[in-house]
Coordinates of N, CA, C and O in Angstrom, one line a residue:
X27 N 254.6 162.0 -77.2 CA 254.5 162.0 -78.6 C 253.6 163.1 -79.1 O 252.4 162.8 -79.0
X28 N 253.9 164.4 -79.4 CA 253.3 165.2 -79.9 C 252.7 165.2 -80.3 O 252.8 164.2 -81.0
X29 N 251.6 165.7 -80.7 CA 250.4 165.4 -82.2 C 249.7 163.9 -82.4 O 248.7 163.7 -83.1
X30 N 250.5 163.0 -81.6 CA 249.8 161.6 -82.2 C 248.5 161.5 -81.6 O 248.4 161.6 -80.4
X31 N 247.7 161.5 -82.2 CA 246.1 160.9 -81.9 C 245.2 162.3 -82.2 O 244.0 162.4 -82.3
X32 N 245.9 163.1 -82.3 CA 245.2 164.6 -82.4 C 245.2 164.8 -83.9 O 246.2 164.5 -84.6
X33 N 244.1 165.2 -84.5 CA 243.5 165.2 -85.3 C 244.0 166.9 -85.9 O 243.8 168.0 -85.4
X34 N 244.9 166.4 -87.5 CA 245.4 167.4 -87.7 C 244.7 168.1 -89.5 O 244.2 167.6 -90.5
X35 N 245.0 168.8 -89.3 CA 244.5 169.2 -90.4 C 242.5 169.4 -91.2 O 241.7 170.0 -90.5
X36 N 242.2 169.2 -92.1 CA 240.6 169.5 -92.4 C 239.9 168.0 -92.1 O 240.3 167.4 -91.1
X37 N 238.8 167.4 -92.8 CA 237.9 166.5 -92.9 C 238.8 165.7 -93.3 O 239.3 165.0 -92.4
X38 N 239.4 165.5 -94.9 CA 240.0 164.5 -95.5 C 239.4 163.9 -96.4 O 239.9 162.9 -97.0
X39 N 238.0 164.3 -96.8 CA 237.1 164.1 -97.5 C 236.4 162.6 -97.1 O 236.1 161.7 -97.9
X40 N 236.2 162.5 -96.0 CA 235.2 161.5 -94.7 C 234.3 161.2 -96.1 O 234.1 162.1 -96.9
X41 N 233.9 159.5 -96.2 CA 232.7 158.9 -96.6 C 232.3 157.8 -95.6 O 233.1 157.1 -95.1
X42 N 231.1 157.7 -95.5 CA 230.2 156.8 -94.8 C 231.1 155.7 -94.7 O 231.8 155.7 -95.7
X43 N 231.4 154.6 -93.8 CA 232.0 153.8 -93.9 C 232.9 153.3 -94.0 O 233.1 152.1 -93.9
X44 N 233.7 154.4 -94.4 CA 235.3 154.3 -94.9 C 236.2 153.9 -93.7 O 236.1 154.2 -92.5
X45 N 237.4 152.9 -94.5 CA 237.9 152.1 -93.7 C 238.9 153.2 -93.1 O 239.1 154.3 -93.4
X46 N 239.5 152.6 -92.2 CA 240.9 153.7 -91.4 C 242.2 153.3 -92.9 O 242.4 152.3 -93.6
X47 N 242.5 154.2 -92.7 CA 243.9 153.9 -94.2 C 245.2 153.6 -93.1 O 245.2 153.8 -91.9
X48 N 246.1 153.3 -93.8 CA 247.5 153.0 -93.2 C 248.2 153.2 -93.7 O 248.1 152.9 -94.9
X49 N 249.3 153.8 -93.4 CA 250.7 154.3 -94.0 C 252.2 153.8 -93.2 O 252.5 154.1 -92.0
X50 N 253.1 153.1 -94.0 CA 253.8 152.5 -93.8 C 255.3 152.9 -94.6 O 255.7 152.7 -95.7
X51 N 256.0 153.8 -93.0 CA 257.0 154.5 -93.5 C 258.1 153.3 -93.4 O 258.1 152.4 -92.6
X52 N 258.8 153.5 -94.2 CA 260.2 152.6 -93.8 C 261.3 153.5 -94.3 O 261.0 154.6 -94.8
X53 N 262.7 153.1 -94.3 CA 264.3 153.8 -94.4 C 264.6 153.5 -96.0 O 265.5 154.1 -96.5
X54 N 263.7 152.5 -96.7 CA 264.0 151.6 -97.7 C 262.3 151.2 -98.5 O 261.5 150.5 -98.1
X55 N 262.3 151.9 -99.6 CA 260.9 152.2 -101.0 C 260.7 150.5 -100.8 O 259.7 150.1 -100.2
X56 N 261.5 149.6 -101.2 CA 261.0 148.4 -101.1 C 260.4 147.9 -100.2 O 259.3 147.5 -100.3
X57 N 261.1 147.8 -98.9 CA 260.8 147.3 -97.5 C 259.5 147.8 -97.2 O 258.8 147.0 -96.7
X58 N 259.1 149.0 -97.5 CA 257.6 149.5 -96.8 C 256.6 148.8 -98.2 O 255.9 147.9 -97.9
X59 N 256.7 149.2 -99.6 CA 256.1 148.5 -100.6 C 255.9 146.6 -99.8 O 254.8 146.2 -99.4
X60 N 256.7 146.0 -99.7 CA 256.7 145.0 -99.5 C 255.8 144.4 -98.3 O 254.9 143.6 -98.5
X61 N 256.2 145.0 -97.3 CA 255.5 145.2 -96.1 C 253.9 145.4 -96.2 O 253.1 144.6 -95.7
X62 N 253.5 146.5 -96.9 CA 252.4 147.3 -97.9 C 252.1 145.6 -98.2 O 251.5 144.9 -97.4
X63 N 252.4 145.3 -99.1 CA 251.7 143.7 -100.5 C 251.7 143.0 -99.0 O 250.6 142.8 -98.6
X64 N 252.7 142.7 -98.1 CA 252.4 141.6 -96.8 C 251.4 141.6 -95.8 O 251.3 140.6 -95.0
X65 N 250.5 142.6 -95.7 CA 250.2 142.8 -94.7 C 248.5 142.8 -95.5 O 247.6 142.2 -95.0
X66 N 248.4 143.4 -96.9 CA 247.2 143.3 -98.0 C 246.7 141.8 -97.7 O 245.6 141.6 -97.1
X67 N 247.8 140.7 -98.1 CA 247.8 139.6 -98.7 C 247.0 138.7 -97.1 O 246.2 137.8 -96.9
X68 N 247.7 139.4 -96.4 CA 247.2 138.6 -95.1 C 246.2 138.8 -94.3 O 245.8 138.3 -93.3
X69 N 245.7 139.8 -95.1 CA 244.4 140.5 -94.6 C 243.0 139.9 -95.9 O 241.8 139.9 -96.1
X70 N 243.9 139.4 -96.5 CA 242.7 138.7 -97.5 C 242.3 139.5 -98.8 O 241.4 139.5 -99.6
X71 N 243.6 140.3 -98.7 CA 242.9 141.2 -100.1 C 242.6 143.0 -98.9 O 242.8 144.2 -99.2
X72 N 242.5 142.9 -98.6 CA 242.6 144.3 -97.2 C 241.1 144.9 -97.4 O 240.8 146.0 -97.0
X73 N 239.9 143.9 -98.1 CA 239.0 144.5 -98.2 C 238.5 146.3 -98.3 O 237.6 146.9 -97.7
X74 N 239.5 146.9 -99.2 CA 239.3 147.8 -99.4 C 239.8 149.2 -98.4 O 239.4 150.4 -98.5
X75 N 240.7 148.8 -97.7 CA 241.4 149.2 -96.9 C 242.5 149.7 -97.6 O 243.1 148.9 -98.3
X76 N 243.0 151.5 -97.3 CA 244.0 152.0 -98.4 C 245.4 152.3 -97.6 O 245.6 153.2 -96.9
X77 N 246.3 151.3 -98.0 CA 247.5 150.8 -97.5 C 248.3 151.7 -98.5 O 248.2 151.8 -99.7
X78 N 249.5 152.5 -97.5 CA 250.3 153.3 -98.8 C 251.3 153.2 -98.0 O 251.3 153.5 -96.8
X79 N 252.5 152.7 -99.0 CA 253.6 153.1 -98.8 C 254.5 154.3 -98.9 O 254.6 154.7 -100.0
X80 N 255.2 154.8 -98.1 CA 256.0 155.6 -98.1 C 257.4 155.5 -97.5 O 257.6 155.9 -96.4
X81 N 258.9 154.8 -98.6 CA 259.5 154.4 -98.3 C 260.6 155.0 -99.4 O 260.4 155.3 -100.6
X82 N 262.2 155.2 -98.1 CA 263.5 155.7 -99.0 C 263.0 157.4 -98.9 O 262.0 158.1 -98.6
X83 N 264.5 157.8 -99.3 CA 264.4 159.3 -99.2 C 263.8 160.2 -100.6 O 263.0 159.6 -101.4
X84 N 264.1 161.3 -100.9 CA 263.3 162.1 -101.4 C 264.2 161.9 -103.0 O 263.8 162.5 -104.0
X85 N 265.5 160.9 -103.0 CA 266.8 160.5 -104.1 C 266.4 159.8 -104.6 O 266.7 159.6 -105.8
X86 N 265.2 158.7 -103.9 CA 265.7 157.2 -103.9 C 266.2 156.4 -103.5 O 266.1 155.2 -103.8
X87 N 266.7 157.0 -102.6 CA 268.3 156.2 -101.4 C 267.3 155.7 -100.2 O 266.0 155.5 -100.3
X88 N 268.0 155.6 -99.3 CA 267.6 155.4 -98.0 C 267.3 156.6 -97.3 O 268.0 157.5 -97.8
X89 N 266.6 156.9 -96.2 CA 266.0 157.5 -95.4 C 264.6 157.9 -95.4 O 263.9 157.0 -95.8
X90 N 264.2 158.8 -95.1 CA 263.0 159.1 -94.8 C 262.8 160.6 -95.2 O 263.4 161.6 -94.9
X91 N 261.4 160.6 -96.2 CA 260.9 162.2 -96.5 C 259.7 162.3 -96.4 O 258.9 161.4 -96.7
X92 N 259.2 163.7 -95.7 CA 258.5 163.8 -95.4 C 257.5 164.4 -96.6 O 256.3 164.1 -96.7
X93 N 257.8 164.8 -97.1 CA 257.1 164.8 -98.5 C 256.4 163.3 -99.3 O 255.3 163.2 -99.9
X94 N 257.3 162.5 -99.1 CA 256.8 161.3 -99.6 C 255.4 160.6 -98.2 O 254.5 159.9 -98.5
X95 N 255.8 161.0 -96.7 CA 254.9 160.3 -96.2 C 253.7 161.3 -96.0 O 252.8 160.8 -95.3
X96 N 253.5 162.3 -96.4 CA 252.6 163.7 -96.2 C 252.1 162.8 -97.6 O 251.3 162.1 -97.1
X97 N 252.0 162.6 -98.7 CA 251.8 162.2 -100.2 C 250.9 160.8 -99.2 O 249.8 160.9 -98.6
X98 N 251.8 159.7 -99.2 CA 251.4 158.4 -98.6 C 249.8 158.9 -98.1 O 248.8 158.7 -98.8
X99 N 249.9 159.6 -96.7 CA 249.2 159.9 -95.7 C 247.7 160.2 -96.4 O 246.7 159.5 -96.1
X100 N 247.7 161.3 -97.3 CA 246.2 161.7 -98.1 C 246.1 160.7 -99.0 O 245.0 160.2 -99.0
X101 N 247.0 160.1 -99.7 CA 246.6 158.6 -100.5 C 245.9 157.8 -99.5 O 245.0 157.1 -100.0
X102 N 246.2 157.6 -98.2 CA 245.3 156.7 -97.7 C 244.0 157.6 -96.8 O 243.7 157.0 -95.9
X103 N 243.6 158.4 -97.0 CA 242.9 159.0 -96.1 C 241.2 158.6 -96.7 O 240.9 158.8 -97.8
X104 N 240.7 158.2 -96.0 CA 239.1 157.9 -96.2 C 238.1 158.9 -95.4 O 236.9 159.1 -95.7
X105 N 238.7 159.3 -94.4 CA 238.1 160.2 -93.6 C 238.1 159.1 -92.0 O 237.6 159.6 -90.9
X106 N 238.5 157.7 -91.9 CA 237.8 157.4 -90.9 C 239.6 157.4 -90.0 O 240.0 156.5 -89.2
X107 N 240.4 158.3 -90.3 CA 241.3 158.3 -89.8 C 242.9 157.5 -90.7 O 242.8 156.6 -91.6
X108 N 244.1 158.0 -90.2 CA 245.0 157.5 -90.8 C 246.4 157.0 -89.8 O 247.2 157.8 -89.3
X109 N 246.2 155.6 -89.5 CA 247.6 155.3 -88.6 C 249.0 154.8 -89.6 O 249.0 154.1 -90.7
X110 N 249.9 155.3 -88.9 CA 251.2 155.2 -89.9 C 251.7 154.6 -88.5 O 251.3 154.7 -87.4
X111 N 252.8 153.7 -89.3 CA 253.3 153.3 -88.4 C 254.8 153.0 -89.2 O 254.9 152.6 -90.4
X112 N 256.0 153.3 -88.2 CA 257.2 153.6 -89.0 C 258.2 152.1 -88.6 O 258.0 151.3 -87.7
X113 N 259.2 152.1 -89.4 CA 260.2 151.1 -89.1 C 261.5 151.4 -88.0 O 261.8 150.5 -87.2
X114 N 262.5 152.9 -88.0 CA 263.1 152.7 -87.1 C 263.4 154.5 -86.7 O 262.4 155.1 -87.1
X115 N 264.3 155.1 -86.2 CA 263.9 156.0 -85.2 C 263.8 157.7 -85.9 O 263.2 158.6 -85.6
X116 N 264.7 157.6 -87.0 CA 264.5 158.8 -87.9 C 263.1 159.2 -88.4 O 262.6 160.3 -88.5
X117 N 262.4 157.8 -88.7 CA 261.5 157.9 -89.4 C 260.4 158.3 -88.5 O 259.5 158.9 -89.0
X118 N 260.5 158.0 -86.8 CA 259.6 158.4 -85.8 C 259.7 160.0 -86.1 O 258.7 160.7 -86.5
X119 N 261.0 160.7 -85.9 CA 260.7 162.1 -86.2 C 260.4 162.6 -87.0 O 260.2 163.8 -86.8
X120 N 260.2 162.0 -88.6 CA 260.1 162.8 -89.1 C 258.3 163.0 -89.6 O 257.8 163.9 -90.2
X121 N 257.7 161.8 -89.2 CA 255.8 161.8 -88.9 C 255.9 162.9 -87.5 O 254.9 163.6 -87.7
X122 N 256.4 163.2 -86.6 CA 256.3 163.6 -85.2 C 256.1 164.9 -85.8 O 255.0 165.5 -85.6
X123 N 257.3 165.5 -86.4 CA 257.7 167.0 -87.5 C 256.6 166.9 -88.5 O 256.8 167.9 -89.3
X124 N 255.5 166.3 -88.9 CA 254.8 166.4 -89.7 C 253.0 166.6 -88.7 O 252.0 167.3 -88.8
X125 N 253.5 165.6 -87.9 CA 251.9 165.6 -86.9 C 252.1 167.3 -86.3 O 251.1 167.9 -86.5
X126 N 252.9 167.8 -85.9 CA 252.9 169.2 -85.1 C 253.1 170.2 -86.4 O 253.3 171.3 -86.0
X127 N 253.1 170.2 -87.6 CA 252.7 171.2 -88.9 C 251.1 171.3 -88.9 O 250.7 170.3 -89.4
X128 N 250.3 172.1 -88.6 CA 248.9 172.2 -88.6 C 248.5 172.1 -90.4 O 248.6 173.2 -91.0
X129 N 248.0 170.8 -91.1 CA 248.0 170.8 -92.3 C 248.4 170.0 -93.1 O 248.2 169.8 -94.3
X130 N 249.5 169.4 -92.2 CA 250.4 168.7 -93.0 C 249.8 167.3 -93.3 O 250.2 166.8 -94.4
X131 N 249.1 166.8 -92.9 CA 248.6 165.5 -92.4 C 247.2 165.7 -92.7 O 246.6 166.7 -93.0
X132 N 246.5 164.3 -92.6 CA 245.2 164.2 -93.0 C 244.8 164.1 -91.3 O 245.4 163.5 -90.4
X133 N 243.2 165.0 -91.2 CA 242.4 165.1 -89.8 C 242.4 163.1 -89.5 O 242.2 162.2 -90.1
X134 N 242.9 163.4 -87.8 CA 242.8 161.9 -87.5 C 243.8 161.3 -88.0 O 243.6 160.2 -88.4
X135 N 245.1 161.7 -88.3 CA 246.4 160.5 -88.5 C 246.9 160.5 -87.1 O 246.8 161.3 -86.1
X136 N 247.7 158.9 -87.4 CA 247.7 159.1 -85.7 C 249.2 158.4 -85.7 O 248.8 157.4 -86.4
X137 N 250.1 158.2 -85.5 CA 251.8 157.7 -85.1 C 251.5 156.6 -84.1 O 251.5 156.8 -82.9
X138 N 251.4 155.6 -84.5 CA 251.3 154.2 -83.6 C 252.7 153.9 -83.3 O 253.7 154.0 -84.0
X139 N 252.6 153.3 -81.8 CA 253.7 152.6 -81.1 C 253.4 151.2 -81.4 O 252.5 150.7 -80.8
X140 N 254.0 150.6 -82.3 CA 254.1 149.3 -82.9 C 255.3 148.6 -83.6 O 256.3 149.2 -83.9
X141 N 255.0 147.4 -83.9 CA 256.2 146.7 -84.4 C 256.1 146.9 -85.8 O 254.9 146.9 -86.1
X142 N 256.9 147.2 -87.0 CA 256.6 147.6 -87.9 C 255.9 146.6 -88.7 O 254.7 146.9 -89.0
X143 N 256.5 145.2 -89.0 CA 255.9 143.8 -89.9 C 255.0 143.7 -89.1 O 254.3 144.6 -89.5
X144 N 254.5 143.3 -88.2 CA 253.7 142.8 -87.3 C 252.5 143.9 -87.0 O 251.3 143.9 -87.0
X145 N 253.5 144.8 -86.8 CA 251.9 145.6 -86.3 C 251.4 146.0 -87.2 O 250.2 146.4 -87.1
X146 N 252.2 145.9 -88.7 CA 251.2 146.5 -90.2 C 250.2 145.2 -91.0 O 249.4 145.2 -91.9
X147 N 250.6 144.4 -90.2 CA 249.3 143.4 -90.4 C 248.5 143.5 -89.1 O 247.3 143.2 -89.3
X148 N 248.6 143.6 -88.5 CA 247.4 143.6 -87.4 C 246.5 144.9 -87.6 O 245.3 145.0 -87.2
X149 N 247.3 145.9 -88.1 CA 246.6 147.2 -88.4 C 245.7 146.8 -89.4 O 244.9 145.9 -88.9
X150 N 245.5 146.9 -90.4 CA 245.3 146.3 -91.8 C 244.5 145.6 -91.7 O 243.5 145.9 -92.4
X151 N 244.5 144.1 -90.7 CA 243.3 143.2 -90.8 C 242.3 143.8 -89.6 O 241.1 143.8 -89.7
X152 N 243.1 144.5 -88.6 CA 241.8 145.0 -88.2 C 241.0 146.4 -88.8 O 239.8 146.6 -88.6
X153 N 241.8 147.2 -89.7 CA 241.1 148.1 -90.4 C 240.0 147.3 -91.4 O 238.8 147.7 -91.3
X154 N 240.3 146.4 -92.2 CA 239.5 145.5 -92.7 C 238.5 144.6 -92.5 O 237.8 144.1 -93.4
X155 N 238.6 144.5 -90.8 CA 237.3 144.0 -90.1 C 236.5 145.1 -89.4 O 235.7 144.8 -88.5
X156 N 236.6 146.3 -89.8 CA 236.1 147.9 -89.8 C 236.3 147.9 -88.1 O 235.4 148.0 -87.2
X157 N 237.5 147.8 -88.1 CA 237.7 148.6 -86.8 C 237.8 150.0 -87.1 O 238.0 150.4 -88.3
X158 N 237.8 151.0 -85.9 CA 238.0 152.8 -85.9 C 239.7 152.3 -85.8 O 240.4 151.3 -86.0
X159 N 239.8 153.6 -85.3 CA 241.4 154.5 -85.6 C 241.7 153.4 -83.9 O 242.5 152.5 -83.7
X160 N 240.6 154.1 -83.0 CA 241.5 153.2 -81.6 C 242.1 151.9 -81.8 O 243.3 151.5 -81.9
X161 N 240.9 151.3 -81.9 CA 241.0 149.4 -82.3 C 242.1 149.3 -83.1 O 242.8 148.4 -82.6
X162 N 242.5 150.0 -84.4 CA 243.4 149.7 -85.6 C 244.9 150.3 -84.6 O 246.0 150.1 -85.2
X163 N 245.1 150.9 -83.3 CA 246.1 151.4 -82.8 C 246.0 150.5 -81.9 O 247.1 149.9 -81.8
X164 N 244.9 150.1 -81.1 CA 245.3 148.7 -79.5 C 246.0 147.5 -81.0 O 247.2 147.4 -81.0
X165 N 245.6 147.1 -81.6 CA 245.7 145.7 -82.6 C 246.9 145.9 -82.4 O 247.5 145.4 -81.5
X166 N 247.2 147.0 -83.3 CA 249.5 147.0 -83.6 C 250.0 147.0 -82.5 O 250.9 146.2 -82.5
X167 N 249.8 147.4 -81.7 CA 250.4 147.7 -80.3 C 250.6 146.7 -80.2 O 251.6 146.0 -80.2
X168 N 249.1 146.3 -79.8 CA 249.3 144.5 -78.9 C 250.3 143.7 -79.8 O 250.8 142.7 -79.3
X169 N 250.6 144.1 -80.8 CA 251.9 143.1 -81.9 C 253.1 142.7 -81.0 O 253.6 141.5 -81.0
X170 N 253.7 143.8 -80.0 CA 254.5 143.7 -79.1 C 254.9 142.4 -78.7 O 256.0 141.8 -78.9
X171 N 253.8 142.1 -78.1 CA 253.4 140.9 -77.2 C 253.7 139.3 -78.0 O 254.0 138.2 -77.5
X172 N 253.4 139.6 -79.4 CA 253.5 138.6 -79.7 C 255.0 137.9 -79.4 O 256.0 138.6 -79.3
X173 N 254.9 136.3 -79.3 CA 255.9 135.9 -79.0 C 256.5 134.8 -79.9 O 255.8 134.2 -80.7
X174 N 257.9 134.6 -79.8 CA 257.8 133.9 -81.2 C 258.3 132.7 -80.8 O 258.6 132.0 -81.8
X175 N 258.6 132.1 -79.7 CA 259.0 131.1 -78.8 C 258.5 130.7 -77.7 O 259.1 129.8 -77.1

């Protein structure tokens, strides 16, 4: 995974304490918005944690633009890092094609291997119990694991 965890771009305008932001690419504006309100709601309000959606193509339609998740990405940026984490496999390349642009991205976004629903509340509540960038990346991950049987 190219670029993921490597820190791209300037500062991002870093404040004392600032939470990790999250960005939540999906194929479909609703599905990631939705996702975005589910993941808020279950985190208790996200304690100030800046959840952005970036969802559907650059029409409106379906797919994925990178213009819209480069937007998302600085909307959520605090300085204490920015994990995005995507829905299905276009949308992997096209954060991948954004992490390897020197600039494109806020310093510290990072491409998590996670489940999308799942791992965007685990991200979220642990960005909101002030985990860093690692912690808010083991949480979603470990989503995997969960079992639902």
């Amino acid at each position: 995974m190219s670029g993921a965890g490597t820190p791209q771009g300037g500062t991002g305008g870093s404040r004392a304490g600032a939470p990790v932001g999250v960005v939540l690419v999906s194929h479909s504006a609703p599905v990631a918005r939705a996702v975005a309100d589910l993941a808020r709601g279950l985190a208790g309000g996200a304690g100030g944690v800046p959840v952005a959606a970036a969802g559907g193509g650059p029409d409106g339609g379906f797919g994925t633009s990178a213009e819209l998740v480069a937007r998302a990405a600085r909307e959520a940026d605090g300085g204490a890092g920015v994990a995005v984490l995507v829905d299905l496999g276009s949308a992997v390349l096209t954060v991948k094609a954004l992490l390897e642009e020197d600039g494109e991205l806020p310093a510290g976004t990072r491409l998590l291997d996670a489940p999308f629903v799942e791992g965007a509340v685990a991200a979220v509540v642990t960005a909101a119990a002030g985990g860093d960038l690692d912690a808010v990346e083991a949480a979603a991950s470990e989503a995997y694991g969960y079992r639902k049987r």
